[in-house]
Structures are given as C-alpha cells and as structure tokens.
C-alpha cells in the first residue's frame, strides 16, 4: 500500500471521528432542552432556564411550576411506577458483588408505540448517585419490548451496589425526555 493511501485512510478516519463527535455532542449537549429534560421532574428548575432563553418554552412549563412534581409524570405519554424489591440473582450472577433491584411498571398512555429496554433506565439513590441497569444479573429483568398505546410491562431494573433507591428514570431511546417514577 502506498503512502498516499495510508494518508487518505488516516485523514478519512479522523474526519469520520469528528463527524461522530459532532453528532454525539449535538444529541447530548443540545442546550437548554436537554438540561430541562434532566430536571423536568424538578418543577422549579426547568421553567427558570426556559423563561430566560425562549418565551415560547416558558408557556408550556408554566403550569408545572404551580403543580406538584408528580403531575407532569401523570400527564406524560409514559407512566413509570417503581417499588423496591428483593434482588433475585440470575445464572449470570457470580456472587462477587451486591446489587439493588427495583420492580418497574411502564405504561404507554400515549398514542405512539414506545421502546422498552433495560438500558433506557437509571436508578437514582437517596444521596443523588445514579446507577445504570446491570444487564442479565436479576432473573426478573424487564424485557426488551415495543409497547403499543395502552399496554404496560413490568420487570426489574438492577443497579450495582447496596443503596436505597429514590426514583427510577426512563428515557425512550437513550436520547429523549426522562420520565421519573418514585420508588415506594
């Protein structure tokens, strides 16, 4: 292979890497709309940011600033309920680590089909720490399914370590608005 071909491959690879970084940066750091989705259940945080930047967005969140935290979740096209449950080790669990499980029920109350995947969930503990779902560790893990309007699915989300779960967050498709369900 010639020197020109090697240089072309390296430059092409770097160009592709920059494109990928740009796409991820736009999706993850898209500005106030993403920050608002991270704090959407916190009724006081999202309206302040959107009212400073865009008057159009301040009209939609305004009712949520006067309403209790749970009202936006109830009006959302997806409803998440969560309850602490006992960890049931699957055959993949080797016994070397502790885990905390939460039984989650996701109901599609919207008019479009939604995807459910264990990777779309995080558990936040009482100290504010976030725990991603550990795949295949709990025998009752939530299934990967598509929910039609009106359908629901129940399963377990498991995080690594011993902690007290406060709420579970579901994000449809990894990059979307989060819907929280308090752990009871």
PDB file of C-alpha atoms in Angstrom:
ATOM      1  CA  UNK A   1       0.000   0.000   0.000  1.00  0.00           C
ATOM      2  CA  UNK A   2       1.335   3.402  -0.952  1.00  0.00           C
ATOM      3  CA  UNK A   3       1.974   6.418   1.257  1.00  0.00           C
ATOM      4  CA  UNK A   4      -0.910   8.309  -0.326  1.00  0.00           C
ATOM      5  CA  UNK A   5      -3.353   5.521   0.500  1.00  0.00           C
ATOM      6  CA  UNK A   6      -2.225   5.404   4.130  1.00  0.00           C
ATOM      7  CA  UNK A   7      -2.572   9.176   4.472  1.00  0.00           C
ATOM      8  CA  UNK A   8      -6.011   9.024   2.840  1.00  0.00           C
ATOM      9  CA  UNK A   9      -7.188   6.326   5.249  1.00  0.00           C
ATOM     10  CA  UNK A  10      -5.907   8.234   8.306  1.00  0.00           C
ATOM     11  CA  UNK A  11      -7.460  11.532   7.185  1.00  0.00           C
ATOM     12  CA  UNK A  12     -10.740   9.774   6.350  1.00  0.00           C
ATOM     13  CA  UNK A  13     -10.765   8.085   9.750  1.00  0.00           C
ATOM     14  CA  UNK A  14     -10.163  11.379  11.544  1.00  0.00           C
ATOM     15  CA  UNK A  15     -12.914  13.035   9.519  1.00  0.00           C
ATOM     16  CA  UNK A  16     -15.334  10.256  10.469  1.00  0.00           C
ATOM     17  CA  UNK A  17     -14.339  10.590  14.122  1.00  0.00           C
ATOM     18  CA  UNK A  18     -15.028  14.342  14.077  1.00  0.00           C
ATOM     19  CA  UNK A  19     -18.419  13.765  12.475  1.00  0.00           C
ATOM     20  CA  UNK A  20     -19.296  11.183  15.147  1.00  0.00           C
ATOM     21  CA  UNK A  21     -18.183  13.525  17.956  1.00  0.00           C
ATOM     22  CA  UNK A  22     -20.256  16.326  16.435  1.00  0.00           C
ATOM     23  CA  UNK A  23     -23.377  14.163  16.242  1.00  0.00           C
ATOM     24  CA  UNK A  24     -22.967  12.952  19.817  1.00  0.00           C
ATOM     25  CA  UNK A  25     -22.256  16.484  21.028  1.00  0.00           C
ATOM     26  CA  UNK A  26     -25.393  17.799  19.355  1.00  0.00           C
ATOM     27  CA  UNK A  27     -27.503  14.982  20.780  1.00  0.00           C
ATOM     28  CA  UNK A  28     -26.116  15.150  24.311  1.00  0.00           C
ATOM     29  CA  UNK A  29     -25.369  18.832  24.663  1.00  0.00           C
ATOM     30  CA  UNK A  30     -28.228  20.273  22.667  1.00  0.00           C
ATOM     31  CA  UNK A  31     -28.655  23.202  25.023  1.00  0.00           C
ATOM     32  CA  UNK A  32     -31.482  24.026  27.371  1.00  0.00           C
ATOM     33  CA  UNK A  33     -33.933  21.413  26.107  1.00  0.00           C
ATOM     34  CA  UNK A  34     -31.635  18.619  27.320  1.00  0.00           C
ATOM     35  CA  UNK A  35     -30.974  20.364  30.608  1.00  0.00           C
ATOM     36  CA  UNK A  36     -34.695  20.785  31.032  1.00  0.00           C
ATOM     37  CA  UNK A  37     -35.265  17.083  30.416  1.00  0.00           C
ATOM     38  CA  UNK A  38     -32.729  16.172  33.098  1.00  0.00           C
ATOM     39  CA  UNK A  39     -34.535  18.407  35.558  1.00  0.00           C
ATOM     40  CA  UNK A  40     -38.071  18.046  34.187  1.00  0.00           C
ATOM     41  CA  UNK A  41     -39.422  16.402  37.346  1.00  0.00           C
ATOM     42  CA  UNK A  42     -37.948  19.230  39.388  1.00  0.00           C
ATOM     43  CA  UNK A  43     -40.695  21.723  38.685  1.00  0.00           C
ATOM     44  CA  UNK A  44     -38.748  24.807  39.778  1.00  0.00           C
ATOM     45  CA  UNK A  45     -35.530  24.238  37.773  1.00  0.00           C
ATOM     46  CA  UNK A  46     -36.802  23.780  34.204  1.00  0.00           C
ATOM     47  CA  UNK A  47     -39.093  26.832  33.923  1.00  0.00           C
ATOM     48  CA  UNK A  48     -36.397  29.249  35.153  1.00  0.00           C
ATOM     49  CA  UNK A  49     -33.966  28.246  32.417  1.00  0.00           C
ATOM     50  CA  UNK A  50     -36.525  28.195  29.631  1.00  0.00           C
ATOM     51  CA  UNK A  51     -38.107  31.521  30.648  1.00  0.00           C
ATOM     52  CA  UNK A  52     -34.737  33.276  30.351  1.00  0.00           C
ATOM     53  CA  UNK A  53     -33.923  31.913  26.911  1.00  0.00           C
ATOM     54  CA  UNK A  54     -37.134  31.422  24.954  1.00  0.00           C
ATOM     55  CA  UNK A  55     -40.563  32.853  25.728  1.00  0.00           C
ATOM     56  CA  UNK A  56     -42.177  30.073  23.645  1.00  0.00           C
ATOM     57  CA  UNK A  57     -40.945  27.389  26.048  1.00  0.00           C
ATOM     58  CA  UNK A  58     -41.958  29.337  29.148  1.00  0.00           C
ATOM     59  CA  UNK A  59     -45.622  28.974  28.148  1.00  0.00           C
ATOM     60  CA  UNK A  60     -45.550  25.156  28.256  1.00  0.00           C
ATOM     61  CA  UNK A  61     -43.668  24.657  31.590  1.00  0.00           C
ATOM     62  CA  UNK A  62     -45.536  27.453  33.420  1.00  0.00           C
ATOM     63  CA  UNK A  63     -48.364  25.206  34.677  1.00  0.00           C
ATOM     64  CA  UNK A  64     -45.823  22.684  36.022  1.00  0.00           C
ATOM     65  CA  UNK A  65     -44.200  25.320  38.229  1.00  0.00           C
ATOM     66  CA  UNK A  66     -47.505  25.721  40.066  1.00  0.00           C
ATOM     67  CA  UNK A  67     -48.324  21.989  40.127  1.00  0.00           C
ATOM     68  CA  UNK A  68     -46.897  19.231  42.289  1.00  0.00           C
ATOM     69  CA  UNK A  69     -43.931  17.252  40.984  1.00  0.00           C
ATOM     70  CA  UNK A  70     -45.967  14.174  40.124  1.00  0.00           C
ATOM     71  CA  UNK A  71     -48.463  15.903  37.816  1.00  0.00           C
ATOM     72  CA  UNK A  72     -46.125  16.118  34.761  1.00  0.00           C
ATOM     73  CA  UNK A  73     -45.456  12.368  35.062  1.00  0.00           C
ATOM     74  CA  UNK A  74     -49.190  11.601  35.154  1.00  0.00           C
ATOM     75  CA  UNK A  75     -49.840  13.723  32.052  1.00  0.00           C
ATOM     76  CA  UNK A  76     -46.878  12.250  30.173  1.00  0.00           C
ATOM     77  CA  UNK A  77     -47.460   9.678  27.430  1.00  0.00           C
ATOM     78  CA  UNK A  78     -45.443   7.231  29.540  1.00  0.00           C
ATOM     79  CA  UNK A  79     -46.094   6.433  33.191  1.00  0.00           C
ATOM     80  CA  UNK A  80     -43.440   4.806  35.382  1.00  0.00           C
ATOM     81  CA  UNK A  81     -44.152   3.241  38.761  1.00  0.00           C
ATOM     82  CA  UNK A  82     -41.438   1.655  40.873  1.00  0.00           C
ATOM     83  CA  UNK A  83     -41.234  -0.418  44.022  1.00  0.00           C
ATOM     84  CA  UNK A  84     -38.199  -1.725  45.821  1.00  0.00           C
ATOM     85  CA  UNK A  85     -37.883  -5.497  45.559  1.00  0.00           C
ATOM     86  CA  UNK A  86     -35.528  -8.236  46.616  1.00  0.00           C
ATOM     87  CA  UNK A  87     -32.623  -8.988  44.270  1.00  0.00           C
ATOM     88  CA  UNK A  88     -33.069 -12.416  42.617  1.00  0.00           C
ATOM     89  CA  UNK A  89     -29.694 -13.483  41.188  1.00  0.00           C
ATOM     90  CA  UNK A  90     -29.760 -14.967  37.704  1.00  0.00           C
ATOM     91  CA  UNK A  91     -27.424 -17.652  36.451  1.00  0.00           C
ATOM     92  CA  UNK A  92     -25.036 -14.890  35.301  1.00  0.00           C
ATOM     93  CA  UNK A  93     -24.520 -13.565  38.844  1.00  0.00           C
ATOM     94  CA  UNK A  94     -21.229 -14.856  40.232  1.00  0.00           C
ATOM     95  CA  UNK A  95     -21.842 -13.740  43.826  1.00  0.00           C
ATOM     96  CA  UNK A  96     -18.912 -11.317  43.896  1.00  0.00           C
ATOM     97  CA  UNK A  97     -20.940  -8.091  44.103  1.00  0.00           C
ATOM     98  CA  UNK A  98     -24.005  -6.739  45.881  1.00  0.00           C
ATOM     99  CA  UNK A  99     -26.960  -5.470  43.849  1.00  0.00           C
ATOM    100  CA  UNK A 100     -30.150  -3.486  44.482  1.00  0.00           C
ATOM    101  CA  UNK A 101     -33.317  -4.188  42.483  1.00  0.00           C
ATOM    102  CA  UNK A 102     -36.444  -2.172  41.774  1.00  0.00           C
ATOM    103  CA  UNK A 103     -39.611  -3.556  40.158  1.00  0.00           C
ATOM    104  CA  UNK A 104     -40.713  -1.137  37.454  1.00  0.00           C
ATOM    105  CA  UNK A 105     -44.009  -0.948  35.571  1.00  0.00           C
ATOM    106  CA  UNK A 106     -44.060   1.170  32.421  1.00  0.00           C
ATOM    107  CA  UNK A 107     -47.441   2.082  30.937  1.00  0.00           C
ATOM    108  CA  UNK A 108     -47.783   3.619  27.486  1.00  0.00           C
ATOM    109  CA  UNK A 109     -50.627   6.097  27.855  1.00  0.00           C
ATOM    110  CA  UNK A 110     -49.694   7.976  24.694  1.00  0.00           C
ATOM    111  CA  UNK A 111     -50.784   7.424  21.106  1.00  0.00           C
ATOM    112  CA  UNK A 112     -47.457   6.144  19.693  1.00  0.00           C
ATOM    113  CA  UNK A 113     -45.557   2.904  20.168  1.00  0.00           C
ATOM    114  CA  UNK A 114     -42.592   3.140  22.575  1.00  0.00           C
ATOM    115  CA  UNK A 115     -39.488   1.011  23.038  1.00  0.00           C
ATOM    116  CA  UNK A 116     -38.625  -0.526  26.392  1.00  0.00           C
ATOM    117  CA  UNK A 117     -35.078  -1.666  27.053  1.00  0.00           C
ATOM    118  CA  UNK A 118     -33.215  -2.098  30.362  1.00  0.00           C
ATOM    119  CA  UNK A 119     -30.567   0.285  29.008  1.00  0.00           C
ATOM    120  CA  UNK A 120     -33.153   3.082  28.972  1.00  0.00           C
ATOM    121  CA  UNK A 121     -33.406   3.102  32.793  1.00  0.00           C
ATOM    122  CA  UNK A 122     -31.322   4.564  35.616  1.00  0.00           C
ATOM    123  CA  UNK A 123     -31.861   4.320  39.350  1.00  0.00           C
ATOM    124  CA  UNK A 124     -31.098   7.367  41.488  1.00  0.00           C
ATOM    125  CA  UNK A 125     -30.382   6.708  45.149  1.00  0.00           C
ATOM    126  CA  UNK A 126     -31.230   8.853  48.171  1.00  0.00           C
ATOM    127  CA  UNK A 127     -27.803  10.513  48.090  1.00  0.00           C
ATOM    128  CA  UNK A 128     -28.241  11.550  44.425  1.00  0.00           C
ATOM    129  CA  UNK A 129     -25.990   8.857  42.926  1.00  0.00           C
ATOM    130  CA  UNK A 130     -27.075   7.395  39.590  1.00  0.00           C
ATOM    131  CA  UNK A 131     -26.881   3.678  38.896  1.00  0.00           C
ATOM    132  CA  UNK A 132     -27.200   2.248  35.395  1.00  0.00           C
ATOM    133  CA  UNK A 133     -29.023  -1.016  34.829  1.00  0.00           C
ATOM    134  CA  UNK A 134     -26.890  -4.126  35.162  1.00  0.00           C
ATOM    135  CA  UNK A 135     -27.866  -6.465  32.350  1.00  0.00           C
ATOM    136  CA  UNK A 136     -28.771 -10.113  32.969  1.00  0.00           C
ATOM    137  CA  UNK A 137     -27.989 -10.048  36.694  1.00  0.00           C
ATOM    138  CA  UNK A 138     -31.571 -10.251  38.033  1.00  0.00           C
ATOM    139  CA  UNK A 139     -33.744 -13.153  36.945  1.00  0.00           C
ATOM    140  CA  UNK A 140     -36.807 -10.859  36.606  1.00  0.00           C
ATOM    141  CA  UNK A 141     -35.123  -8.200  34.440  1.00  0.00           C
ATOM    142  CA  UNK A 142     -37.539  -6.054  32.411  1.00  0.00           C
ATOM    143  CA  UNK A 143     -37.923  -7.311  28.843  1.00  0.00           C
ATOM    144  CA  UNK A 144     -36.895  -5.504  25.689  1.00  0.00           C
ATOM    145  CA  UNK A 145     -40.254  -4.869  24.013  1.00  0.00           C
ATOM    146  CA  UNK A 146     -42.297  -2.401  21.998  1.00  0.00           C
ATOM    147  CA  UNK A 147     -45.350  -1.141  23.871  1.00  0.00           C
ATOM    148  CA  UNK A 148     -48.415  -0.185  21.854  1.00  0.00           C
ATOM    149  CA  UNK A 149     -50.682   2.539  23.261  1.00  0.00           C
ATOM    150  CA  UNK A 150     -52.491   1.269  26.357  1.00  0.00           C
ATOM    151  CA  UNK A 151     -50.060  -1.583  27.037  1.00  0.00           C
ATOM    152  CA  UNK A 152     -47.736  -1.977  30.009  1.00  0.00           C
ATOM    153  CA  UNK A 153     -44.788  -4.134  31.022  1.00  0.00           C
ATOM    154  CA  UNK A 154     -43.358  -4.994  34.440  1.00  0.00           C
ATOM    155  CA  UNK A 155     -39.859  -6.140  35.259  1.00  0.00           C
ATOM    156  CA  UNK A 156     -36.833  -5.470  37.393  1.00  0.00           C
ATOM    157  CA  UNK A 157     -34.091  -2.890  36.999  1.00  0.00           C
ATOM    158  CA  UNK A 158     -30.962  -3.713  38.989  1.00  0.00           C
ATOM    159  CA  UNK A 159     -28.086  -1.435  39.957  1.00  0.00           C
ATOM    160  CA  UNK A 160     -24.695  -2.458  41.261  1.00  0.00           C
ATOM    161  CA  UNK A 161     -24.114  -1.989  44.990  1.00  0.00           C
ATOM    162  CA  UNK A 162     -26.215  -1.721  48.120  1.00  0.00           C
ATOM    163  CA  UNK A 163     -28.128   1.572  48.171  1.00  0.00           C
ATOM    164  CA  UNK A 164     -31.582   2.952  48.908  1.00  0.00           C
ATOM    165  CA  UNK A 165     -33.319   3.763  45.599  1.00  0.00           C
ATOM    166  CA  UNK A 166     -35.209   7.056  45.466  1.00  0.00           C
ATOM    167  CA  UNK A 167     -36.558   7.092  41.903  1.00  0.00           C
ATOM    168  CA  UNK A 168     -36.207   5.379  38.534  1.00  0.00           C
ATOM    169  CA  UNK A 169     -35.828   7.368  35.321  1.00  0.00           C
ATOM    170  CA  UNK A 170     -36.931   6.015  31.937  1.00  0.00           C
ATOM    171  CA  UNK A 171     -35.737   7.687  28.731  1.00  0.00           C
ATOM    172  CA  UNK A 172     -37.232   6.423  25.469  1.00  0.00           C
ATOM    173  CA  UNK A 173     -34.405   5.663  23.058  1.00  0.00           C
ATOM    174  CA  UNK A 174     -31.474   6.858  25.208  1.00  0.00           C
ATOM    175  CA  UNK A 175     -31.918  10.461  23.976  1.00  0.00           C
ATOM    176  CA  UNK A 176     -35.313  11.765  24.996  1.00  0.00           C
ATOM    177  CA  UNK A 177     -37.320  13.277  27.784  1.00  0.00           C
ATOM    178  CA  UNK A 178     -36.944  11.434  31.050  1.00  0.00           C
ATOM    179  CA  UNK A 179     -39.958  10.185  32.983  1.00  0.00           C
ATOM    180  CA  UNK A 180     -39.425   9.514  36.670  1.00  0.00           C
ATOM    181  CA  UNK A 181     -41.194   7.152  38.963  1.00  0.00           C
ATOM    182  CA  UNK A 182     -40.645   7.449  42.723  1.00  0.00           C
ATOM    183  CA  UNK A 183     -39.685   4.201  44.429  1.00  0.00           C
ATOM    184  CA  UNK A 184     -42.213   3.190  47.071  1.00  0.00           C
TER     185      UNK A 184
END
